[in-house]
């Protein structure tokens, strides 16, 4: 008789010292969330990534090199950290590189890109929210406070302030979403208030309502050369007025599109650029518009610098166009995506991650990334949700779920094949059976589907409410063990999803869940009470550490057999012993209060500890000068069948005494052996005559490292 073995679990070993902090890096290259701030006359000077109160990036040489601002003026509030209210950054007109920041109703100025900040001394009555500075007459400043605060103006760069009023009843000008200047007339400006157009001929002191012949959705621009010429947007057209908004004419587009922004060059033609779902250009001051061929993708923001359009293509990057838009040059960048999530480490150097519209892959530990699934280009409209799973043994096999259904690739994204899953296609989670790649679970609201033949036939299991689904890592060949997270609890099935055991009563308030590496049905869990352990798939829990109630993600250390890492909601990192449940604090952000927020995913990849955050992919860096080199035992655990016998040969490099344990998938210890390092390094022979056919978990612990394999025995 002969034993057949399939090895399915990658093993990583990690050696880390005490920590110093999280550093941004190794994320996919791209544009961080936020606006582009372009200098009016210097196309080499750009600021990007203005969001959430964190220092943005800037370039002084057109993108050849990028730096991050040294700091922001102050720590963001909890509201600002979520983007509400937004933080505004702008170049001060008439200066070469002075940057102004509106933050927390205060105005700050820096002339050295964040090394030093000066607070503006005289605030308007309701404080700063949005600041507009006249593009030609730089002494004229206009400010909105909160939504119902009146428009305030200054004629001396903010040293003194006055309130704008209407001519009809002397009421204040409120709910003015934006101020539009007539560059050629310093005293004329327009606002859109109460869905009506208002104009001032007194530099903002008094405003009169314009008796327009039609309502406009949004005022977008005032012509630089003609202060009476206005441009406004509707759903499928751009409207133009030549008499300060009294009458309007419309230029319609072939395809309906909502124009969100218009910018104008200061050239003789007054070239206009309009951004909707694509980019449009007019050389006759808005009478006719033509579509501009741009790099493929969805437009995100538009600016103009020295009459050159600067365009941000979503998840593509920055491009600067020629004056006629006929050619576009990518602006290099060396900063990272903010929107990386769902990170999977297939090996120490091979990772997959999800951005807003792509599945990205790196095979060099994050030094370079490639897209293997670009939903935005593949499908008719931008994706609302994207989820995926990957084979850990053959990472060329990836299954994705989009708004148009579920697809499968076996060649790392070169080609995708649609799987015939029944509509609707709002799946929130999918999972691949790592022992049978054609066996896939797909979860949507209230329903769980499963296919065992790569999508030819789908079966609907019992109705279940959950947000994430997954095969257990130690499944038998039929994949009967399934876990489902639901409403901050988790459910467990050992019959393929027909029947579920709801552990809600014992895991109420579940923040994070992690299976034990070496014992089936054993899990670690954190809820509002603290850190818990179960050995019976959640039927009962034992509270081990109440102080870990702040943890929001867990990951196995893999350096020590009885060790894991935990990260808090603020980014503090802890090392936890699963023997003594002692906690070592590697990084304490609760005490430092540095305003850093984790987003709940912690991944150990080789010698690296990674975390997804609102600042992108972060890596924990030791306070030692360098991390010790990783000892990768991924392929060092050798398990071989012996022909014509009921034995297996095991070899594992170690320098200390080790324990070899064989578990059944039900958690029973069927074999345990304590061996000397020389025996295990040279190889030992184990008898399997007393074992039946099935799936087993082989574990080796030597106090310094840990290794395991799923083993299938067929007699």
XYZ file of C-alpha atoms in Angstrom:
715
model
C 0.000 0.000 0.000
C 1.092 3.538 -0.722
C 0.298 6.879 0.851
C -0.430 9.934 -1.288
C 0.209 13.387 0.090
C -0.933 16.843 -0.988
C 0.834 19.764 0.697
C -1.294 22.864 0.872
C -0.135 25.305 3.543
C 2.673 27.790 3.114
C 4.834 28.340 6.171
C 6.492 31.623 7.037
C 8.984 32.410 9.766
C 9.330 35.914 11.185
C 12.081 37.443 13.289
C 11.303 40.942 14.601
C 12.691 43.235 17.263
C 10.845 45.791 19.336
C 9.159 48.397 17.235
C 9.632 52.026 16.443
C 6.653 52.742 14.225
C 4.653 52.243 11.050
C 6.096 53.530 7.801
C 4.272 54.031 4.539
C 5.558 51.942 1.695
C 5.308 48.834 -0.445
C 1.810 49.814 -1.542
C 0.815 49.944 -5.213
C 1.962 53.120 -6.932
C -0.751 55.662 -7.602
C -2.557 58.833 -6.554
C -3.739 59.184 -2.954
C -7.332 60.235 -2.402
C -7.852 63.989 -2.601
C -7.615 66.929 -4.947
C -4.848 68.220 -7.201
C -3.522 71.686 -6.367
C -1.710 73.160 -9.374
C 0.300 76.368 -9.326
C -1.178 78.962 -11.681
C 1.992 79.585 -13.668
C 4.492 76.877 -12.689
C 3.544 73.495 -14.197
C 6.379 71.808 -12.279
C 4.795 72.619 -8.899
C 1.925 70.347 -7.829
C 0.369 69.177 -4.560
C -1.703 65.967 -4.390
C -3.337 63.825 -1.744
C -5.096 66.560 0.234
C -7.393 64.553 2.501
C -8.021 63.391 6.073
C -5.614 65.820 7.706
C -2.461 63.977 6.728
C 0.470 65.689 5.010
C 0.032 65.703 1.206
C 2.734 65.107 -1.405
C 4.358 67.820 -3.516
C 6.736 67.996 -6.465
C 8.983 70.845 -7.594
C 10.081 69.241 -10.867
C 6.958 68.059 -12.642
C 6.765 64.736 -10.843
C 10.307 63.472 -11.331
C 10.649 63.359 -7.557
C 8.010 63.703 -4.860
C 8.239 64.583 -1.186
C 5.706 64.571 1.582
C 5.052 67.757 3.510
C 6.892 67.676 6.815
C 3.714 68.160 8.844
C 0.226 69.619 8.955
C -0.465 72.733 11.072
C -2.036 70.703 13.867
C -3.516 67.302 14.662
C -6.809 66.735 12.785
C -10.039 66.362 14.721
C -11.983 63.099 14.496
C -14.351 64.756 11.997
C -11.500 66.042 9.836
C -9.909 62.578 9.881
C -12.990 61.300 8.020
C -12.975 64.144 5.493
C -15.861 66.130 6.989
C -15.277 69.006 6.997
C -12.715 68.762 4.207
C -9.304 70.347 4.641
C -8.470 72.913 1.973
C -4.983 73.484 0.571
C -4.105 76.197 -1.976
C -1.154 78.153 -3.275
C -1.195 81.825 -2.307
C -1.507 83.796 -5.572
C 1.439 85.993 -6.413
C 3.951 83.808 -4.544
C 6.320 81.176 -5.852
C 5.531 78.406 -3.364
C 3.654 79.733 -0.307
C 0.985 77.218 0.718
C -2.196 78.077 2.645
C -4.171 75.474 4.607
C -7.692 75.930 5.975
C -8.126 73.510 8.872
C -10.553 73.604 11.771
C -11.918 77.079 10.888
C -8.353 78.417 11.069
C -5.933 79.528 8.357
C -2.257 78.554 8.343
C 0.639 79.491 6.056
C 3.924 77.737 5.254
C 6.764 78.850 2.995
C 8.870 75.697 3.453
C 6.332 72.917 2.733
C 5.353 72.148 6.285
C 8.589 72.532 8.215
C 7.183 75.648 9.899
C 3.635 77.037 10.053
C 2.247 80.491 10.862
C -1.373 80.952 11.911
C -3.319 83.817 10.330
C -3.980 86.384 13.045
C -7.371 87.835 12.077
C -10.206 85.356 11.570
C -13.576 86.149 9.964
C -16.585 86.116 12.349
C -17.517 82.470 11.665
C -13.975 81.289 11.101
C -12.536 79.800 7.931
C -14.179 76.966 6.051
C -13.497 77.709 2.396
C -11.181 80.472 1.196
C -11.235 82.099 -2.240
C -8.574 84.591 -3.341
C -9.068 86.769 -6.404
C -6.774 85.444 -9.167
C -5.668 88.935 -10.276
C -6.318 91.262 -7.329
C -4.753 89.247 -4.537
C -5.893 91.583 -1.732
C -9.503 90.421 -2.215
C -10.325 87.417 0.011
C -13.700 85.709 0.434
C -14.628 83.158 3.095
C -17.547 80.905 3.924
C -17.944 79.668 7.482
C -20.283 76.807 8.349
C -23.215 76.066 6.021
C -25.473 78.774 7.422
C -22.701 81.303 8.102
C -22.702 84.450 5.957
C -20.252 85.120 3.173
C -17.424 87.327 4.449
C -15.016 89.431 2.415
C -11.762 91.302 2.953
C -10.081 93.930 0.795
C -6.708 93.717 2.581
C -5.674 90.035 2.595
C -7.723 89.144 5.642
C -6.573 91.836 8.054
C -10.163 93.124 8.422
C -13.461 91.468 7.477
C -16.968 92.552 6.444
C -20.230 90.665 5.849
C -21.845 90.432 2.416
C -25.535 91.355 2.134
C -28.339 91.233 -0.431
C -29.881 94.365 -1.935
C -33.422 93.028 -1.559
C -33.690 93.016 2.257
C -30.116 93.506 3.533
C -30.022 89.857 4.598
C -26.753 87.994 4.729
C -25.503 85.911 1.815
C -25.626 82.326 3.100
C -25.342 78.843 1.604
C -23.130 80.179 -1.180
C -21.362 77.013 -2.317
C -18.648 78.785 -4.303
C -17.504 82.266 -5.317
C -16.771 82.951 -8.997
C -14.606 85.871 -10.032
C -14.541 87.974 -13.164
C -10.779 88.216 -13.621
C -11.088 91.327 -15.794
C -13.429 93.127 -13.362
C -12.205 93.126 -9.739
C -15.533 94.330 -8.323
C -17.784 91.772 -10.062
C -18.379 88.300 -8.650
C -21.108 85.663 -8.723
C -22.512 83.134 -6.261
C -25.114 80.381 -6.604
C -27.441 80.640 -3.588
C -30.813 78.995 -2.916
C -30.651 77.512 -6.456
C -30.531 81.067 -7.816
C -27.792 83.198 -9.362
C -26.650 86.335 -7.556
C -24.174 88.988 -8.733
C -22.164 91.668 -6.940
C -20.758 94.788 -8.612
C -19.194 96.065 -5.381
C -16.536 93.485 -4.663
C -18.892 91.383 -2.529
C -20.431 94.070 -0.330
C -23.888 93.855 -1.948
C -25.455 91.057 -4.036
C -28.484 91.255 -6.341
C -30.520 88.340 -7.675
C -30.230 87.761 -11.421
C -33.594 87.414 -13.191
C -32.542 84.426 -15.300
C -34.816 83.026 -17.983
C -34.170 79.501 -16.680
C -32.847 77.673 -13.643
C -29.316 76.358 -13.764
C -28.049 73.349 -11.860
C -24.644 74.745 -11.010
C -22.528 77.727 -11.987
C -19.126 76.465 -13.119
C -17.040 79.357 -14.451
C -16.837 83.030 -15.439
C -14.937 83.915 -18.590
C -11.523 85.437 -17.899
C -11.833 88.107 -20.583
C -15.579 88.858 -20.508
C -17.079 89.333 -17.004
C -20.627 88.968 -18.383
C -19.998 85.551 -19.928
C -20.955 82.658 -17.635
C -20.823 78.869 -17.956
C -23.170 76.507 -16.106
C -23.779 72.767 -16.109
C -26.867 70.619 -16.519
C -27.263 66.844 -16.852
C -26.555 66.638 -20.579
C -25.331 70.103 -21.595
C -23.237 73.144 -20.825
C -25.202 76.380 -20.781
C -23.639 79.716 -21.725
C -24.807 83.251 -20.949
C -23.368 86.425 -22.482
C -25.383 88.892 -20.356
C -24.514 88.036 -16.733
C -27.016 85.193 -16.555
C -30.184 86.850 -17.837
C -30.536 84.459 -20.785
C -28.871 81.136 -21.521
C -28.135 78.942 -24.542
C -27.139 75.290 -24.295
C -24.656 73.073 -26.101
C -25.687 69.448 -25.669
C -23.540 66.323 -25.688
C -24.196 63.173 -27.665
C -23.937 61.085 -24.500
C -25.548 62.357 -21.268
C -22.895 63.415 -18.790
C -22.844 65.635 -15.732
C -20.184 68.325 -16.001
C -18.593 68.864 -12.598
C -15.855 71.379 -13.394
C -14.781 73.909 -16.038
C -11.355 75.543 -16.178
C -10.174 78.132 -18.688
C -6.800 78.895 -20.217
C -5.695 82.501 -20.361
C -4.722 82.238 -24.035
C -6.189 84.332 -26.816
C -8.850 81.762 -27.665
C -9.913 81.389 -24.033
C -9.820 77.597 -24.375
C -12.286 75.936 -22.009
C -11.882 72.458 -20.522
C -14.922 70.690 -19.069
C -14.757 67.507 -16.995
C -17.578 65.004 -16.905
C -17.320 61.260 -17.419
C -14.671 62.264 -19.957
C -12.976 65.528 -20.972
C -14.360 68.142 -23.402
C -12.826 71.237 -24.994
C -14.186 74.455 -26.495
C -12.236 77.056 -28.493
C -15.213 79.351 -29.147
C -16.084 80.241 -25.558
C -18.635 77.521 -24.998
C -20.672 77.663 -28.213
C -19.512 74.206 -29.303
C -17.715 71.407 -27.473
C -15.694 68.437 -28.678
C -14.625 65.340 -26.787
C -10.902 65.085 -26.061
C -9.129 61.763 -26.394
C -7.526 61.116 -23.022
C -5.834 58.116 -21.380
C -8.432 55.449 -20.798
C -10.168 55.538 -17.441
C -12.522 57.574 -15.279
C -11.712 61.242 -14.721
C -11.314 62.241 -11.089
C -10.140 65.853 -10.976
C -9.039 68.624 -13.334
C -6.713 71.603 -12.899
C -4.865 73.998 -15.168
C -1.327 75.339 -14.895
C 0.282 77.777 -17.341
C -2.589 77.051 -19.782
C -1.844 73.293 -19.675
C -4.584 70.911 -18.454
C -3.658 68.559 -15.597
C -5.898 65.515 -15.291
C -6.145 62.832 -12.642
C -7.413 59.527 -14.054
C -8.864 57.398 -11.274
C -6.370 54.713 -10.173
C -4.157 55.621 -13.163
C -2.273 58.697 -12.126
C -1.601 62.265 -13.180
C -1.370 63.384 -16.794
C -0.475 66.780 -18.236
C -1.776 67.646 -21.689
C -0.644 69.868 -24.518
C -2.487 73.155 -25.003
C -4.857 71.532 -27.500
C -5.200 68.250 -25.587
C -3.904 66.164 -28.489
C -1.156 64.522 -26.432
C -0.954 63.537 -22.774
C 2.190 62.845 -20.791
C 2.055 60.869 -17.543
C 3.487 62.694 -14.551
C 5.746 60.288 -12.639
C 4.955 59.596 -9.002
C 6.522 57.655 -6.199
C 3.774 57.795 -3.618
C 1.185 55.128 -2.856
C -2.489 54.289 -3.191
C -4.630 55.129 -0.189
C -7.291 52.632 -1.225
C -5.481 49.302 -0.801
C -7.424 46.647 1.104
C -7.978 42.884 1.221
C -4.262 42.148 1.280
C -3.363 38.455 0.825
C 0.212 37.219 1.304
C 0.539 34.071 -0.806
C 4.246 33.890 0.068
C 6.754 36.221 1.740
C 7.191 38.146 -1.522
C 4.011 37.353 -3.480
C 1.021 39.466 -2.403
C -2.367 40.373 -3.874
C -4.449 43.390 -2.889
C -7.656 45.134 -3.903
C -8.001 48.803 -4.728
C -11.241 50.577 -5.635
C -11.388 49.150 -9.159
C -8.479 46.733 -9.490
C -6.898 43.567 -8.198
C -3.160 44.174 -7.968
C -0.268 41.744 -7.631
C 3.348 42.016 -6.517
C 5.975 39.291 -6.680
C 8.794 41.332 -5.129
C 7.366 42.236 -1.712
C 5.726 45.441 -2.893
C 8.571 46.985 -4.870
C 6.438 46.848 -8.031
C 2.753 46.113 -8.644
C 0.763 44.993 -11.686
C -2.983 44.993 -12.269
C -4.456 41.565 -12.993
C -8.068 42.762 -13.013
C -9.064 46.230 -14.155
C -12.822 46.311 -13.674
C -13.136 49.903 -14.827
C -11.844 49.025 -18.282
C -13.490 45.613 -18.479
C -16.999 46.741 -17.623
C -19.459 49.372 -18.770
C -19.492 51.587 -15.690
C -17.428 52.055 -12.529
C -17.649 49.240 -10.035
C -19.416 49.699 -6.722
C -17.830 46.726 -4.981
C -15.059 44.304 -5.834
C -14.009 41.230 -3.887
C -11.686 38.346 -4.687
C -9.960 35.220 -3.426
C -6.760 33.535 -4.595
C -5.346 30.040 -4.459
C -2.519 29.873 -1.948
C -0.907 26.946 -3.777
C -1.353 28.253 -7.328
C -1.657 32.065 -7.205
C -2.374 32.181 -10.930
C -5.905 31.089 -9.967
C -7.984 34.064 -8.822
C -11.757 34.425 -8.552
C -13.308 37.902 -8.565
C -16.807 39.181 -7.935
C -18.058 42.397 -9.567
C -21.415 43.993 -10.258
C -21.662 41.849 -13.398
C -21.051 38.511 -11.708
C -18.197 36.178 -10.809
C -15.220 35.398 -13.054
C -12.209 33.100 -12.814
C -8.661 33.320 -14.154
C -6.066 30.553 -14.246
C -3.323 32.671 -15.841
C -2.935 35.554 -13.355
C -5.451 37.808 -15.070
C -4.411 37.439 -18.708
C -7.865 35.984 -19.441
C -11.042 35.777 -17.383
C -13.921 33.305 -17.761
C -17.397 34.184 -16.531
C -18.932 31.754 -14.032
C -22.661 31.207 -14.478
C -23.774 32.384 -11.055
C -27.474 33.285 -10.756
C -28.298 37.035 -10.540
C -28.460 39.486 -8.855
C -24.712 39.962 -8.621
C -24.327 41.816 -5.326
C -21.952 39.336 -3.703
C -20.106 40.588 -0.634
C -17.677 37.693 -0.155
C -16.264 34.731 -2.078
C -13.951 31.912 -0.994
C -11.928 29.229 -2.782
C -11.586 25.739 -1.336
C -7.793 25.494 -1.196
C -7.987 21.722 -1.750
C -10.245 21.988 -4.826
C -10.004 25.223 -6.799
C -13.267 24.594 -8.655
C -15.096 24.546 -5.316
C -16.219 28.123 -4.610
C -18.505 29.776 -2.058
C -20.310 33.035 -2.903
C -22.245 35.016 -0.299
C -24.782 37.759 -0.881
C -27.444 39.235 1.359
C -29.392 36.344 2.836
C -28.092 33.709 0.399
C -25.106 31.383 0.147
C -24.217 29.749 -3.196
C -21.698 27.010 -3.905
C -20.257 25.464 -7.045
C -17.994 22.406 -7.200
C -17.395 22.470 -10.968
C -15.960 25.951 -11.611
C -19.348 27.556 -12.041
C -21.176 25.170 -14.356
C -23.723 24.416 -11.636
C -24.494 26.476 -8.539
C -26.401 25.207 -5.520
C -28.177 27.482 -3.069
C -27.577 26.543 0.564
C -29.794 27.441 3.480
C -30.547 31.131 3.878
C -27.883 32.819 5.979
C -27.178 36.392 6.984
C -23.513 37.297 6.889
C -20.879 39.632 5.493
C -17.896 37.269 4.995
C -17.683 33.591 4.109
C -14.739 31.222 4.038
C -13.686 27.596 3.881
C -11.900 26.457 7.008
C -8.146 26.193 6.410
C -8.170 22.521 7.459
C -11.028 21.258 5.338
C -11.463 17.675 4.373
C -11.421 17.041 0.641
C -15.168 17.748 0.382
C -14.837 21.194 1.987
C -17.533 20.679 4.588
C -16.109 23.018 7.229
C -17.238 26.607 6.583
C -17.105 29.787 8.651
C -19.341 32.832 8.232
C -19.076 36.202 9.949
C -22.419 37.809 10.656
C -23.459 40.878 12.631
C -20.291 40.939 14.758
C -20.623 37.220 15.513
C -19.618 34.096 13.622
C -21.351 30.921 12.505
C -19.818 27.485 11.976
C -20.895 24.621 9.703
C -19.310 21.183 9.420
C -21.690 19.832 6.765
C -21.041 22.202 3.877
C -23.476 24.895 4.978
C -26.651 22.849 5.400
C -26.719 23.408 9.152
C -25.114 26.232 11.071
C -24.127 26.665 14.698
C -24.654 30.283 15.705
C -22.030 31.368 18.242
C -23.665 34.758 18.692
C -24.431 34.336 22.388
C -20.778 33.744 23.246
C -18.998 35.955 20.685
C -21.278 38.997 20.907
C -19.519 42.154 19.820
C -16.928 40.320 17.728
C -14.149 42.616 16.483
C -11.764 40.054 15.004
C -11.345 36.277 14.783
C -8.290 34.094 14.089
C -8.007 30.312 13.892
C -5.252 28.543 15.807
C -2.397 27.305 13.636
C -2.082 23.856 15.159
C -5.390 22.786 16.736
C -8.612 22.424 14.706
C -11.732 24.078 16.149
C -9.522 26.408 18.203
C -9.893 30.148 17.685
C -8.802 33.459 19.146
C -11.372 36.232 19.328
C -11.519 39.857 20.461
C -14.715 41.612 21.481
C -15.560 44.515 23.750
C -14.716 42.363 26.791
C -11.203 41.466 25.624
C -9.189 38.575 24.168
C -10.847 35.121 24.286
C -9.946 31.529 23.345
C -12.146 28.601 22.309
C -11.239 24.959 21.631
C -14.724 23.817 20.562
C -15.479 26.056 17.559
C -17.029 28.757 19.714
C -19.430 26.759 21.862
C -17.606 28.143 24.888
C -15.062 30.929 25.287
C -12.461 31.691 27.936
C -11.495 35.317 28.593
C -7.689 35.595 28.740
C -6.870 39.313 28.465
C -9.411 42.078 29.097
C -6.819 44.736 28.234
C -6.866 43.664 24.554
C -10.421 44.896 23.992
C -8.979 47.673 21.795
C -7.561 45.167 19.266
C -9.170 45.197 15.823
C -6.980 42.691 13.939
C -4.955 39.563 14.757
C -2.198 37.717 12.877
C 0.060 34.767 13.680
C 3.670 35.586 14.480
C 5.070 32.399 12.854
C 8.389 33.146 14.540
C 7.283 31.452 17.741
C 4.835 28.578 17.865
C 2.758 30.219 20.604
C 2.734 33.855 19.570
C 0.537 36.254 17.631
C 0.285 39.973 16.923
C -2.624 42.321 17.605
C -3.178 45.868 16.354
C -5.532 48.398 17.927
C -7.901 50.835 16.243
C -5.260 53.563 16.594
C -2.365 51.490 15.283
C -0.768 50.232 18.508
C 0.996 46.898 17.981
C 1.150 44.108 20.578
C 2.802 40.701 20.774
C 0.702 38.101 22.615
C 1.842 34.772 24.027
C -0.830 32.104 23.534
C 0.789 30.021 26.301
C 0.897 32.550 29.130
C -1.215 35.298 27.473
C 1.432 37.824 28.393
C 1.316 41.018 26.295
C 4.368 42.903 25.031
C 3.707 46.393 23.668
C 5.772 46.936 20.527
C 4.240 50.303 19.639
C 1.895 52.415 21.761
C -0.180 54.920 19.789
C -2.859 55.187 22.489
C -0.426 57.122 24.674
C 1.176 59.090 21.876
C -2.167 60.131 20.378
C -0.625 60.772 16.984
C -3.915 60.592 15.130
C -3.052 57.406 13.243
C -6.001 55.102 12.564
C -5.794 51.463 11.553
C -8.473 49.906 9.375
C -8.503 46.411 10.681
C -6.302 44.176 8.524
C -2.985 42.867 9.808
C -0.831 40.618 7.602
C 2.463 38.878 8.338
C 4.402 38.326 5.103
C 7.787 36.782 5.577
C 9.815 39.088 7.806
C 7.345 41.958 7.421
C 4.345 43.033 9.454
C 1.911 44.924 7.220
C -1.302 46.792 7.951
C -3.898 48.435 5.718
C -4.871 51.928 6.879
C -6.478 55.090 5.558
C -2.923 56.164 4.678
C -2.386 53.115 2.486
C -0.275 50.045 3.142
C 1.922 50.497 6.225
C 4.912 48.415 7.325
C 6.080 48.034 10.917
C 9.737 49.017 11.258
C 11.935 47.857 14.118
C 14.040 50.278 16.138
C 17.047 48.144 15.336
C 19.122 49.299 12.379
C 17.785 46.470 10.260
C 15.534 43.472 10.581
C 17.244 40.090 10.840
C 17.049 38.086 7.691
C 14.029 35.831 7.473
C 14.485 32.076 7.615
C 11.903 30.861 5.135
C 10.765 27.316 5.866
C 8.135 27.394 3.122
C 9.701 24.475 1.308
C 11.898 23.147 4.130
C 9.338 20.796 5.649
C 9.738 17.641 3.592
C 7.106 14.907 3.847
C 7.517 11.996 1.482
C 5.661 8.671 1.114
C 7.713 5.488 1.222
C 6.799 3.161 -1.666
C 5.177 -0.144 -0.771
C 5.010 0.736 2.923
C 2.780 2.509 5.426
C 5.382 5.052 6.462
C 6.292 8.626 5.759
C 9.648 10.363 5.853
C 9.874 13.781 7.518
C 12.821 16.158 7.375
C 12.962 19.629 8.921
C 16.010 21.889 9.606
C 16.257 22.794 13.281
C 18.907 23.285 15.960
C 16.699 22.642 19.021
C 14.507 19.845 20.283
C 11.210 19.650 18.431
C 7.766 18.137 18.733
C 6.122 16.445 15.750
C 2.338 16.186 16.026
C -0.255 14.764 13.644
C -3.869 15.863 14.074
C -7.028 14.647 12.435
C -9.284 17.366 11.051
C -11.620 16.831 14.010
C -8.835 17.902 16.345
C -7.783 14.513 17.694
C -4.090 14.044 18.372
C -3.272 10.800 16.523
C 0.516 10.953 16.772
C 3.053 12.879 18.836
C 6.806 12.493 18.880
C 9.579 14.425 20.651
C 12.802 14.343 18.653
C 16.372 15.577 18.831
C 17.470 18.239 16.318
C 19.899 15.892 14.585
C 17.170 13.286 14.068
C 14.742 15.711 12.483
C 17.376 17.463 10.366
C 18.578 14.131 8.960
C 15.056 12.771 8.560
C 12.819 10.436 10.550
C 10.409 7.688 9.516
C 6.884 7.581 10.937
C 4.455 4.692 10.670
C 0.960 5.361 9.317
C -0.322 1.784 9.593
C -2.763 2.728 12.349
C -4.255 5.623 10.366
C -7.273 5.526 8.082
C -7.603 7.371 4.807
C -8.369 11.056 5.203
C -6.936 14.513 5.795
C -4.478 15.253 8.588
C -2.538 18.260 9.866
C 1.202 17.747 10.388
C 2.736 20.271 12.831
C 6.348 20.765 13.919
C 7.359 23.156 16.718
C 10.906 23.740 17.881
C 10.429 26.766 20.143
C 11.862 29.119 17.529
C 9.683 28.411 14.538
C 6.551 26.595 13.503
C 5.621 24.629 10.406
C 2.475 22.814 9.305
C 1.098 21.012 6.289
C -2.253 19.603 5.290
C -1.697 15.936 4.443
C -4.117 13.686 2.558
C -3.599 9.939 3.101
C -5.165 7.519 0.644
C -4.725 3.770 1.154
